[in-house]
Coordinates of C-alpha atoms and ligand atoms in Angstrom, one line a residue:
M1 CA -0.2 0.1 0.2
A2 CA 1.5 3.5 -0.9
G3 CA 2.5 5.6 1.8
S4 CA 2.2 2.4 4.4
V5 CA 5.5 1.6 6.8
D6 CA 7.5 -1.0 5.5
L7 CA 8.4 -3.2 8.5
H8 CA 10.4 -5.6 6.4
K9 CA 12.8 -3.0 5.4
I10 CA 12.7 -1.6 9.1
S11 CA 13.5 -5.1 10.4
R12 CA 16.4 -5.7 8.0
F13 CA 17.8 -1.8 8.9
A14 CA 17.4 -2.9 12.7
N15 CA 19.3 -6.3 11.8
L16 CA 22.3 -4.7 10.9
A17 CA 22.0 -1.3 13.1
I18 CA 22.1 -4.0 16.4
P19 CA 25.6 -5.5 15.5
S20 CA 26.9 -2.6 14.5
M21 CA 26.0 -0.8 17.1
A22 CA 27.6 -3.0 19.5
V23 CA 30.7 -2.6 17.3
L24 CA 30.6 1.4 17.4
F25 CA 30.4 0.8 21.3
F26 CA 33.3 -1.4 21.8
L27 CA 35.4 1.2 19.8
G28 CA 34.0 3.8 22.2
G29 CA 34.7 2.0 25.1
H30 CA 38.4 1.4 23.9
Y31 CA 39.4 4.7 22.7
L32 CA 36.7 6.9 24.6
S33 CA 35.5 5.9 28.0
F34 CA 35.3 2.3 29.6
Y35 CA 31.7 3.2 30.1
F36 CA 30.4 2.5 26.3
H37 CA 31.3 -1.1 27.7
F38 CA 28.0 -1.5 29.3
L39 CA 26.4 -0.7 25.8
T40 CA 28.3 -3.0 23.9
V41 CA 27.3 -5.5 26.5
T42 CA 24.0 -4.7 25.9
F43 CA 23.9 -5.0 22.1
L44 CA 26.2 -8.1 22.0
L45 CA 23.3 -9.8 23.6
L46 CA 20.9 -8.4 21.7
T47 CA 22.7 -9.6 18.6
L48 CA 22.8 -13.1 19.8
V49 CA 19.2 -13.1 20.8
N50 CA 18.5 -11.8 17.3
L51 CA 20.6 -14.3 15.8
F52 CA 18.8 -17.2 17.9
Y53 CA 15.4 -15.2 16.5
L54 CA 16.6 -15.5 13.0
F55 CA 18.1 -18.2 12.1
I56 CA 18.0 -21.1 15.1
Q57 CA 14.1 -21.1 16.4
K58 CA 11.8 -22.6 14.5
K59 CA 8.5 -22.1 15.8
H60 CA 7.8 -18.3 15.0
T61 CA 7.4 -17.7 11.6
L62 CA 7.3 -13.6 12.3
L63 CA 10.8 -13.8 14.6
R64 CA 13.1 -15.9 11.8
N65 CA 11.5 -13.3 9.1
F66 CA 11.8 -10.4 11.0
G67 CA 13.9 -10.9 13.7
I68 CA 14.4 -9.2 17.2
L69 CA 11.2 -6.4 16.3
G70 CA 9.0 -9.1 15.8
Q71 CA 8.5 -9.7 19.4
A72 CA 7.1 -6.3 19.5
R73 CA 4.4 -8.0 18.1
Y74 CA 3.9 -10.4 21.1
I75 CA 4.5 -7.7 23.6
I76 CA 1.9 -5.6 22.4
E77 CA -0.5 -8.3 21.7
S78 CA 0.4 -9.3 25.6
I79 CA -0.5 -6.3 26.8
G80 CA -3.6 -5.4 24.5
P81 CA -6.5 -6.7 26.7
E82 CA -5.1 -3.9 29.4
M83 CA -4.6 -1.6 26.8
R84 CA -8.4 -1.9 25.4
Q85 CA -10.1 -2.2 28.7
Y86 CA -8.2 1.1 30.4
L87 CA -7.8 3.1 27.6
F88 CA -9.6 2.4 24.2
A89 CA -12.9 0.2 24.7
N90 CA -15.5 2.6 24.9
D91 CA -18.5 2.4 27.9
T92 CA -20.3 -0.3 26.2
E93 CA -17.9 -2.5 24.2
E94 CA -16.4 -4.7 26.5
R95 CA -17.6 -8.4 27.2
P96 CA -19.2 -9.9 29.4
F97 CA -19.5 -7.0 31.2
N98 CA -19.0 -3.8 29.8
R99 CA -17.5 -0.7 31.8
I100 CA -21.2 0.8 32.6
E101 CA -22.4 -2.3 34.3
R102 CA -19.4 -3.1 36.2
S103 CA -19.1 0.6 37.3
E104 CA -22.7 -0.1 38.9
I105 CA -22.0 -2.9 40.5
Y106 CA -18.8 -1.3 42.0
R107 CA -20.6 2.0 43.0
K108 CA -23.6 -0.3 44.8
S109 CA -21.1 -2.4 46.9
K110 CA -19.2 0.7 47.9
G111 CA -22.4 2.0 49.2
I112 CA -22.4 4.8 46.3
D113 CA -25.4 6.2 44.8
A114 CA -25.1 4.7 41.5
A115 CA -27.5 7.4 39.5
S116 CA -26.5 8.6 36.0
A117 CA -26.7 11.5 33.8
F118 CA -27.9 12.6 30.7
G119 CA -28.7 9.8 29.2
S120 CA -29.0 5.9 29.0
Q121 CA -26.0 4.6 26.7
L122 CA -27.8 1.0 25.7
N123 CA -29.4 0.4 22.6
F124 CA -33.3 1.5 22.2
D125 CA -33.3 0.6 18.8
N126 CA -35.6 -2.5 19.4
A127 CA -32.7 -4.8 20.3
E128 CA -33.4 -5.4 24.1
V129 CA -35.9 -6.6 26.5
K130 CA -36.9 -3.4 28.3
I131 CA -40.0 -3.2 31.5
R132 CA -43.4 -1.6 31.3
H133 CA -44.1 0.8 33.9
S134 CA -47.5 1.3 35.5
M135 CA -49.7 4.4 34.6
Y136 CA -50.5 4.1 38.3
P137 CA -46.9 3.4 40.6
V138 CA -48.0 2.0 43.9
D139 CA -46.7 2.8 47.3
K140 CA -43.8 0.9 48.4
A141 CA -45.0 0.8 51.5
D142 CA -48.0 -1.3 50.3
I143 CA -46.0 -3.9 48.6
K144 CA -45.7 -7.0 50.4
P145 CA -42.1 -8.1 51.3
Y146 CA -40.6 -11.0 49.2
S147 CA -40.9 -14.1 50.9
L148 CA -40.2 -17.7 49.1
T149 CA -40.4 -21.1 50.6
F150 CA -38.2 -23.9 49.4
G151 CA -40.1 -27.3 50.0
E152 CA -43.2 -26.2 51.1
E153 CA -44.9 -28.4 48.1
R154 CA -43.7 -31.6 49.6
G155 CA -44.7 -30.0 53.2
L156 CA -41.2 -30.3 54.3
E157 CA -40.3 -30.2 58.0
N158 CA -37.4 -28.5 56.7
S159 CA -38.6 -26.4 54.6
Y160 CA -36.2 -23.0 53.8
T161 CA -37.5 -19.5 53.1
I162 CA -35.6 -16.6 51.4
T163 CA -36.4 -13.0 52.4
K164 CA -34.6 -11.5 49.6
P165 CA -35.0 -12.7 45.9
Y166 CA -30.8 -13.0 45.5
M167 CA -28.5 -16.1 45.9
V168 CA -24.9 -16.6 45.7
S169 CA -25.1 -19.4 42.6
A170 CA -22.2 -22.1 42.7
M171 CA -18.5 -21.2 42.6
S172 CA -16.4 -23.8 44.2
Y173 CA -13.4 -23.6 46.4
G174 CA -11.1 -24.4 43.8
A175 CA -12.7 -22.2 41.4
L176 CA -12.1 -19.6 44.3
G177 CA -9.3 -19.4 46.6
E178 CA -9.9 -19.3 50.6
K179 CA -10.3 -15.6 50.8
A180 CA -13.0 -15.1 48.2
V181 CA -14.5 -17.9 49.6
R182 CA -14.8 -16.4 53.1
A183 CA -15.1 -13.1 52.0
L184 CA -18.7 -14.3 49.7
S185 CA -19.7 -16.0 52.4
R186 CA -19.6 -13.5 55.4
G187 CA -21.2 -11.0 53.2
A188 CA -24.0 -13.7 52.2
R189 CA -24.3 -13.9 55.7
M190 CA -24.5 -10.3 56.7
A191 CA -26.6 -9.5 53.6
G192 CA -29.1 -12.0 55.0
I193 CA -29.1 -14.6 51.3
A194 CA -27.8 -18.1 50.8
M195 CA -24.8 -18.9 48.9
N196 CA -24.4 -22.0 46.8
T197 CA -21.2 -24.1 47.3
G198 CA -20.0 -25.0 44.2
E199 CA -18.9 -28.9 43.6
G200 CA -15.7 -28.5 45.2
G201 CA -16.8 -31.3 47.9
T202 CA -16.8 -30.3 51.7
P203 CA -17.7 -26.9 52.0
K204 CA -15.5 -26.0 55.1
Y205 CA -14.1 -22.3 54.7
H206 CA -18.0 -21.6 53.6
M207 CA -19.4 -23.7 57.0
A208 CA -16.7 -21.3 59.0
E209 CA -18.5 -18.4 58.1
G210 CA -21.8 -19.9 59.8
G211 CA -24.1 -18.6 56.7
E212 CA -26.7 -20.5 54.7
L213 CA -25.4 -22.3 52.4
I214 CA -27.0 -24.6 49.1
F215 CA -24.9 -27.9 48.8
Q216 CA -24.1 -28.4 45.2
M217 CA -23.6 -32.2 44.2
G218 CA -21.6 -32.1 40.7
T219 CA -21.5 -35.1 38.6
A220 CA -18.2 -36.2 40.5
K221 CA -19.8 -35.8 43.6
F222 CA -17.0 -34.3 45.5
G223 CA -17.5 -34.8 49.1
V224 CA -20.3 -37.0 49.1
R225 CA -18.7 -39.9 46.6
N226 CA -17.8 -43.8 46.5
D227 CA -14.3 -44.1 44.9
D228 CA -15.9 -44.8 41.3
G229 CA -18.1 -42.0 41.5
S230 CA -21.4 -43.1 42.8
L231 CA -23.3 -41.3 45.8
N232 CA -22.9 -42.3 49.1
D233 CA -25.6 -42.1 50.9
D234 CA -24.0 -42.0 54.3
K235 CA -21.6 -39.1 53.7
L236 CA -24.9 -36.9 52.0
R237 CA -27.2 -37.7 55.1
K238 CA -23.9 -36.7 57.3
L239 CA -23.2 -33.1 55.5
C240 CA -27.4 -32.5 55.4
A241 CA -27.5 -32.5 59.0
E242 CA -25.3 -29.7 59.2
P243 CA -26.8 -26.5 60.6
T244 CA -25.6 -24.4 57.9
I245 CA -26.5 -26.6 55.0
K246 CA -29.9 -25.5 53.7
M247 CA -30.7 -26.9 50.3
V248 CA -28.8 -29.2 48.4
E249 CA -28.7 -28.8 44.4
I250 CA -27.8 -31.5 42.0
K251 CA -26.1 -30.2 39.2
L252 CA -26.9 -31.5 36.3
S253 CA -25.6 -29.3 33.3
Q254 CA -23.9 -25.9 33.4
G255 CA -24.4 -22.8 30.7
A256 CA -21.1 -22.5 30.3
K257 CA -20.2 -25.9 29.3
P258 CA -23.7 -28.1 28.8
G259 CA -23.2 -31.7 28.1
K260 CA -19.3 -31.3 29.4
G261 CA -17.3 -33.1 32.1
G262 CA -14.3 -31.9 33.4
L263 CA -11.0 -33.5 34.8
L264 CA -9.1 -32.6 37.9
P265 CA -5.5 -33.1 37.4
K266 CA -3.7 -34.9 39.9
E267 CA -1.1 -31.8 40.0
K268 CA -3.9 -30.2 41.4
I269 CA -4.8 -32.4 44.3
T270 CA -3.5 -31.4 47.4
K271 CA -3.9 -32.9 50.7
E272 CA -6.4 -30.7 51.6
I273 CA -8.4 -30.9 48.3
S274 CA -8.2 -34.7 48.5
E275 CA -10.0 -34.3 52.1
L276 CA -12.5 -32.0 51.2
R277 CA -13.6 -33.6 47.8
G278 CA -12.6 -37.1 49.1
V279 CA -10.6 -37.9 46.3
P280 CA -7.3 -39.8 46.1
M281 CA -3.9 -37.8 45.7
G282 CA -2.0 -38.7 42.9
K283 CA -4.6 -40.1 40.5
D284 CA -6.9 -37.5 37.7
V285 CA -10.3 -37.3 38.6
V286 CA -12.9 -37.3 35.8
S287 CA -16.1 -35.6 36.5
P288 CA -18.6 -37.5 33.6
A289 CA -20.5 -35.6 31.8
H290 CA -23.4 -36.9 33.5
H291 CA -23.9 -38.1 37.0
I292 CA -23.3 -42.3 36.6
E293 CA -26.9 -43.1 38.1
C294 CA -28.9 -40.8 36.0
V295 CA -28.4 -42.1 32.0
C296 CA -32.3 -41.6 31.3
K297 CA -35.3 -39.5 32.0
K298 CA -36.6 -42.4 34.7
T299 CA -33.3 -42.7 36.4
T300 CA -32.5 -38.8 36.9
V301 CA -36.4 -38.2 38.3
A302 CA -35.5 -41.4 40.4
F303 CA -32.0 -40.3 41.6
I304 CA -33.9 -36.8 42.6
K305 CA -35.7 -38.6 45.2
R306 CA -32.9 -40.6 46.4
V307 CA -31.4 -37.5 47.4
Q308 CA -34.5 -36.2 48.5
D309 CA -35.1 -39.4 50.9
I310 CA -31.5 -39.0 52.2
A311 CA -31.0 -35.6 52.4
M312 CA -34.5 -34.5 54.3
I313 CA -34.3 -31.0 53.1
P314 CA -35.5 -29.3 50.0
V315 CA -33.3 -31.0 46.9
G316 CA -33.4 -29.1 43.3
I317 CA -31.6 -29.4 39.9
K318 CA -29.7 -26.8 38.3
L319 CA -29.3 -27.4 34.2
C320 CA -28.6 -25.3 31.2
I321 CA -31.7 -26.0 28.3
G322 CA -30.8 -27.5 25.0
K323 CA -33.3 -29.2 23.4
T324 CA -37.0 -27.7 25.0
S325 CA -38.4 -31.2 24.1
D326 CA -35.8 -32.8 26.6
F327 CA -37.0 -30.4 29.5
L328 CA -40.3 -31.3 28.7
E329 CA -39.8 -35.0 28.6
M330 CA -38.4 -35.1 32.1
V331 CA -41.5 -33.2 33.4
L332 CA -43.9 -35.6 31.8
E333 CA -41.3 -38.5 33.7
M334 CA -41.8 -36.1 36.6
K335 CA -45.5 -36.2 36.8
A336 CA -45.6 -40.2 35.6
Q337 CA -43.4 -40.7 39.0
N338 CA -44.9 -37.9 40.8
I339 CA -41.6 -36.6 42.0
F340 CA -40.4 -32.8 41.6
P341 CA -37.2 -31.0 42.3
D342 CA -38.1 -28.4 45.1
F343 CA -36.6 -25.9 42.3
I344 CA -35.3 -26.1 39.1
A345 CA -32.0 -23.5 38.9
V346 CA -31.9 -22.5 34.7
D347 CA -28.2 -21.6 33.6
G348 CA -28.2 -19.7 30.8
A349 CA -25.5 -20.3 27.8
E350 CA -24.3 -16.6 28.5
G351 CA -23.1 -18.2 32.4
G352 CA -19.7 -18.3 33.4
T353 CA -17.2 -20.4 34.7
G354 CA -13.7 -21.2 36.2
A355 CA -12.5 -22.9 32.9
A356 CA -14.1 -24.6 30.0
P357 CA -13.6 -25.6 26.6
K358 CA -14.0 -22.5 24.5
A359 CA -16.3 -24.2 21.9
F360 CA -18.7 -25.1 24.4
M361 CA -18.5 -21.6 26.1
D362 CA -19.1 -19.8 22.7
G363 CA -21.4 -22.8 21.2
Y364 CA -23.5 -24.6 23.0
G365 CA -26.8 -24.0 24.6
M366 CA -29.7 -21.7 24.7
P367 CA -29.3 -18.4 26.4
L368 CA -31.3 -17.6 29.7
L369 CA -34.5 -15.2 28.6
P370 CA -35.6 -17.8 25.9
A371 CA -34.7 -20.9 28.4
L372 CA -36.5 -19.5 31.4
Y373 CA -39.5 -19.0 29.1
S374 CA -39.3 -22.1 27.9
V375 CA -39.2 -23.4 31.6
N376 CA -41.7 -21.8 32.8
K377 CA -44.0 -21.9 30.1
I378 CA -44.0 -25.8 29.6
L379 CA -44.5 -26.7 33.6
V380 CA -47.3 -24.1 33.4
R381 CA -48.8 -26.1 30.7
E382 CA -48.2 -28.9 32.1
G383 CA -50.3 -28.3 35.2
V384 CA -47.1 -28.6 37.4
R385 CA -46.0 -24.8 37.8
D386 CA -47.2 -25.1 41.4
K387 CA -45.0 -28.0 42.5
T388 CA -41.6 -26.5 42.3
K389 CA -39.5 -23.1 42.1
I390 CA -37.4 -21.6 39.6
I391 CA -34.2 -20.0 39.9
A392 CA -32.6 -17.9 37.3
A393 CA -28.7 -17.4 36.2
G394 CA -27.1 -15.9 33.4
K395 CA -25.8 -12.5 33.7
L396 CA -28.2 -11.2 36.2
I397 CA -26.5 -8.5 37.9
N398 CA -28.6 -5.3 37.5
S399 CA -31.7 -4.9 38.9
S400 CA -33.5 -4.5 35.5
R401 CA -32.2 -7.8 34.3
Q402 CA -33.2 -9.4 37.6
F403 CA -36.8 -7.8 37.0
I404 CA -37.0 -9.4 33.6
A405 CA -36.0 -13.1 34.8
L406 CA -38.9 -12.4 36.9
A407 CA -41.3 -11.7 34.9
L408 CA -40.7 -14.4 32.4
G409 CA -41.1 -17.0 35.3
A410 CA -38.0 -17.1 38.0
D411 CA -39.1 -17.2 41.3
A412 CA -35.4 -16.1 42.6
I413 CA -31.9 -14.9 40.9
Y414 CA -28.7 -16.7 41.1
S415 CA -25.6 -14.5 40.7
A416 CA -22.3 -15.4 40.2
R417 CA -20.0 -13.2 38.5
G418 CA -22.4 -10.3 40.2
F419 CA -20.8 -11.1 43.6
M420 CA -17.3 -12.0 42.1
L421 CA -17.5 -7.8 40.5
S422 CA -18.8 -6.9 44.1
L423 CA -15.7 -8.6 45.9
G424 CA -13.6 -6.2 43.3
C425 CA -13.1 -9.0 40.2
I426 CA -11.9 -6.5 37.2
Q427 CA -12.8 -9.0 34.9
A428 CA -9.1 -9.7 33.9
M429 CA -10.4 -13.1 32.8
L430 CA -7.6 -14.8 34.1
C431 CA -10.0 -17.1 36.6
G432 CA -8.2 -20.7 35.1
N433 CA -4.6 -19.4 35.4
N434 CA -4.5 -18.9 39.2
T435 CA -3.3 -15.4 38.7
C436 CA -5.7 -13.3 39.4
P437 CA -4.5 -10.1 39.9
V438 CA -7.7 -9.4 42.6
G439 CA -6.8 -12.4 44.7
I440 CA -10.3 -14.2 43.6
T441 CA -9.6 -16.9 41.7
T442 CA -6.2 -17.9 43.0
H443 CA -4.4 -19.8 45.7
D444 CA -1.9 -18.1 45.5
P445 CA -1.3 -16.4 49.1
S446 CA 0.8 -13.7 47.4
L447 CA -2.0 -12.5 45.4
Q448 CA -4.9 -13.3 48.0
K449 CA -3.0 -11.2 50.3
G450 CA -4.5 -7.7 49.1
L451 CA -8.6 -9.3 49.3
I452 CA -9.4 -8.1 53.1
V453 CA -12.1 -10.8 54.1
E454 CA -14.0 -8.0 56.4
E455 CA -14.0 -5.3 53.5
K456 CA -15.1 -7.2 50.7
A457 CA -17.8 -9.0 52.9
K458 CA -19.5 -5.0 53.4
R459 CA -19.2 -4.8 49.6
I460 CA -21.3 -7.8 49.3
A461 CA -23.8 -6.8 51.7
N462 CA -23.8 -3.3 50.2
Y463 CA -24.8 -4.8 46.8
V464 CA -27.3 -6.6 48.0
H465 CA -29.0 -3.8 49.8
G466 CA -28.7 -1.7 46.8
L467 CA -30.5 -4.4 44.6
E468 CA -33.0 -4.5 47.0
H469 CA -33.5 -1.1 47.0
D470 CA -33.9 -1.4 43.5
F471 CA -36.2 -4.3 43.5
Y472 CA -38.7 -2.6 45.5
E473 CA -38.6 0.6 43.7
M474 CA -39.1 -1.3 40.6
L475 CA -41.9 -3.0 41.7
A476 CA -43.7 0.6 42.7
A477 CA -43.1 2.1 39.6
S478 CA -44.9 -1.4 37.5
G479 CA -48.0 -0.6 40.0
I480 CA -46.8 -4.2 41.7
R481 CA -47.2 -5.3 44.9
D482 CA -46.6 -8.6 45.3
T483 CA -43.6 -10.2 43.9
K484 CA -45.7 -12.8 42.4
D485 CA -47.7 -10.6 40.2
I486 CA -44.5 -9.8 38.2
K487 CA -45.6 -11.5 34.7
I488 CA -44.9 -11.5 31.1
D489 CA -46.9 -8.6 29.9
Q490 CA -44.9 -6.6 32.2
L491 CA -42.5 -6.7 29.3
Y492 CA -41.5 -5.1 26.1
I493 CA -40.1 -7.8 24.0
P494 CA -38.5 -6.8 20.3
E495 CA -39.6 -9.2 17.2
D496 CA -35.8 -9.5 16.4
T497 CA -35.0 -11.1 20.1
A498 CA -33.8 -14.6 20.4
L499 CA -36.8 -14.5 23.4
A500 CA -39.4 -13.7 20.6
G501 CA -38.4 -16.0 18.6
Q502 CA -38.5 -18.8 21.3
I503 CA -42.0 -17.8 22.3
K504 CA -43.2 -18.2 18.5
A505 CA -41.5 -21.2 18.5
L506 CA -43.0 -23.1 21.4
L507 CA -46.7 -21.0 20.6
N508 CA -46.4 -22.9 17.2
N509 CA -45.1 -26.2 18.0
P510 CA -46.7 -27.8 21.0
N511 CA -44.4 -30.8 21.5
L512 CA -41.8 -28.6 22.3
Ligands
FMN601 C1 -15.2 -18.7 38.8 C2 -17.1 -19.5 38.5 C3 -17.0 -20.8 39.4 C4 -17.8 -21.7 39.0 N1 -18.4 -22.8 39.3 C5 -19.3 -23.4 39.4 C6 -19.5 -24.8 40.0 O1 -18.8 -24.9 40.5 N2 -20.4 -25.2 39.6 C7 -21.9 -24.6 39.2 O2 -22.9 -25.2 38.8 N3 -21.6 -23.6 38.4 C8 -20.4 -22.6 38.3 N4 -20.3 -21.5 38.0 C9 -21.4 -21.3 37.3 C10 -22.2 -19.8 37.9 O3 -22.6 -21.0 39.1 C11 -23.3 -19.6 37.4 O4 -24.2 -20.7 37.0 C12 -23.4 -18.9 36.2 O5 -21.9 -18.0 36.1 C13 -24.1 -17.8 35.5 O6 -23.9 -16.7 36.7 P1 -23.4 -15.5 36.0 O7 -23.7 -14.7 34.9 O8 -24.3 -14.6 37.6 O9 -22.1 -16.0 36.3 C14 -18.5 -20.8 38.1 C15 -19.2 -19.5 38.0 C16 -17.6 -18.8 38.2 C17 -17.5 -17.5 37.4

């Protein structure tokens, strides 16, 4: 291209200039001042590195063609995410959460008024679901306080009632470091909300903070397994007798990697992890893609019943929807066996994870809003909506998205990354590397050092307080006196959203 910089020419010049400079500085050191030899050594080293790049290494074409200057590309590329995040990306550009969304959480968590000025920076040209207000807003004092009881459908003695619609979604000790788990658990306790333990086995650090916990049983059943990965009834019974464990969640699948199991490499199995997860040291442990007890709809529903009978507390399932017909068939089986989970947690494909293959993260699963609509619709259509509760998860980090989820049929809200951001997550996207710069998804003590549990716990409580404040304000603006009356007609759903497509699909095909 005319006028463009010819990098090849520049690199050829540099490749000659570097050894020439070494010779020049050598002469300078010999004839003028000894101190020039410091530069001689530097340029000699650069010459050697350059020769290595140009003639010896064979992996990188760029370095073989351009020499040391080619290295600049790798350096610039490696600091690209930081440069974009801090300098170049605009406020609505980044994913999964843009700066506006993150700032709102940071401000709520610090207890700062999250009001903005001038106008919304979001899209109003028919691309997003919005909420309809009422011409006759109600008084906040007239709104019935939120309350939801899990297990009431089965008349459980140990049913569990929540009085705020939010819960911390599953994140295991393993994905999170000790301090993050402690700060989240303490913050959840201060806020008066429940926290899901994730699939990391016996929730030692969660329990130490004394909050109310939902024990998650992943497909490897860490903490409650036999050596072959099947359920150990006695271990589960013992754990559920702990006063901090309020509910059990059987994880069937997860939005970020539906249908995918996992591997816990032996290198990661420390003595502590081996004890908490109930797995031997020195051997890789596989998390299968499904519970070995659950090979079809019949065995899956029977397994829910088995866990309910052992746990004696509410027991629900977590899943990401793939084929709506699969879910319909499972509901029909539940009806046939007259067994229903006490809750169904619907995880959208946009959900997060500590680590997952990119193909799964990007390519699999139904996004939350259409999935939630489908689950609710199918339960209503089959006449069993009153047999269970629905919890929604998937980027429900702010009050408006949470309200939309409630309008689509959710009874309660799970958030994982909302609470991570509240803890101080800066979206460095390094959760799987053990190098989280703010000490959340790392076990490195030098990185956890900066995470002060007391301070961060307060942020969690502030965040929940801010969300709750918005929640009642929004109910008032929508003219709703009881959360149960938040319905889909409260939403404005543009034609070209995935949600509109799914609504049409379900209307047109009763077998979905
Ligand atoms: C660091 C991290 C660890 C997670 N660990 C688990 C887990 O152990 N079990 C699980 O079912 N989901 C896990 N998830 C998924 C979340 O529980 C949640 O379903 C998903 O991220 C959607 O919620 P969000 O959009 O609010 O993050 C994890 C997510 C993150 C970000």
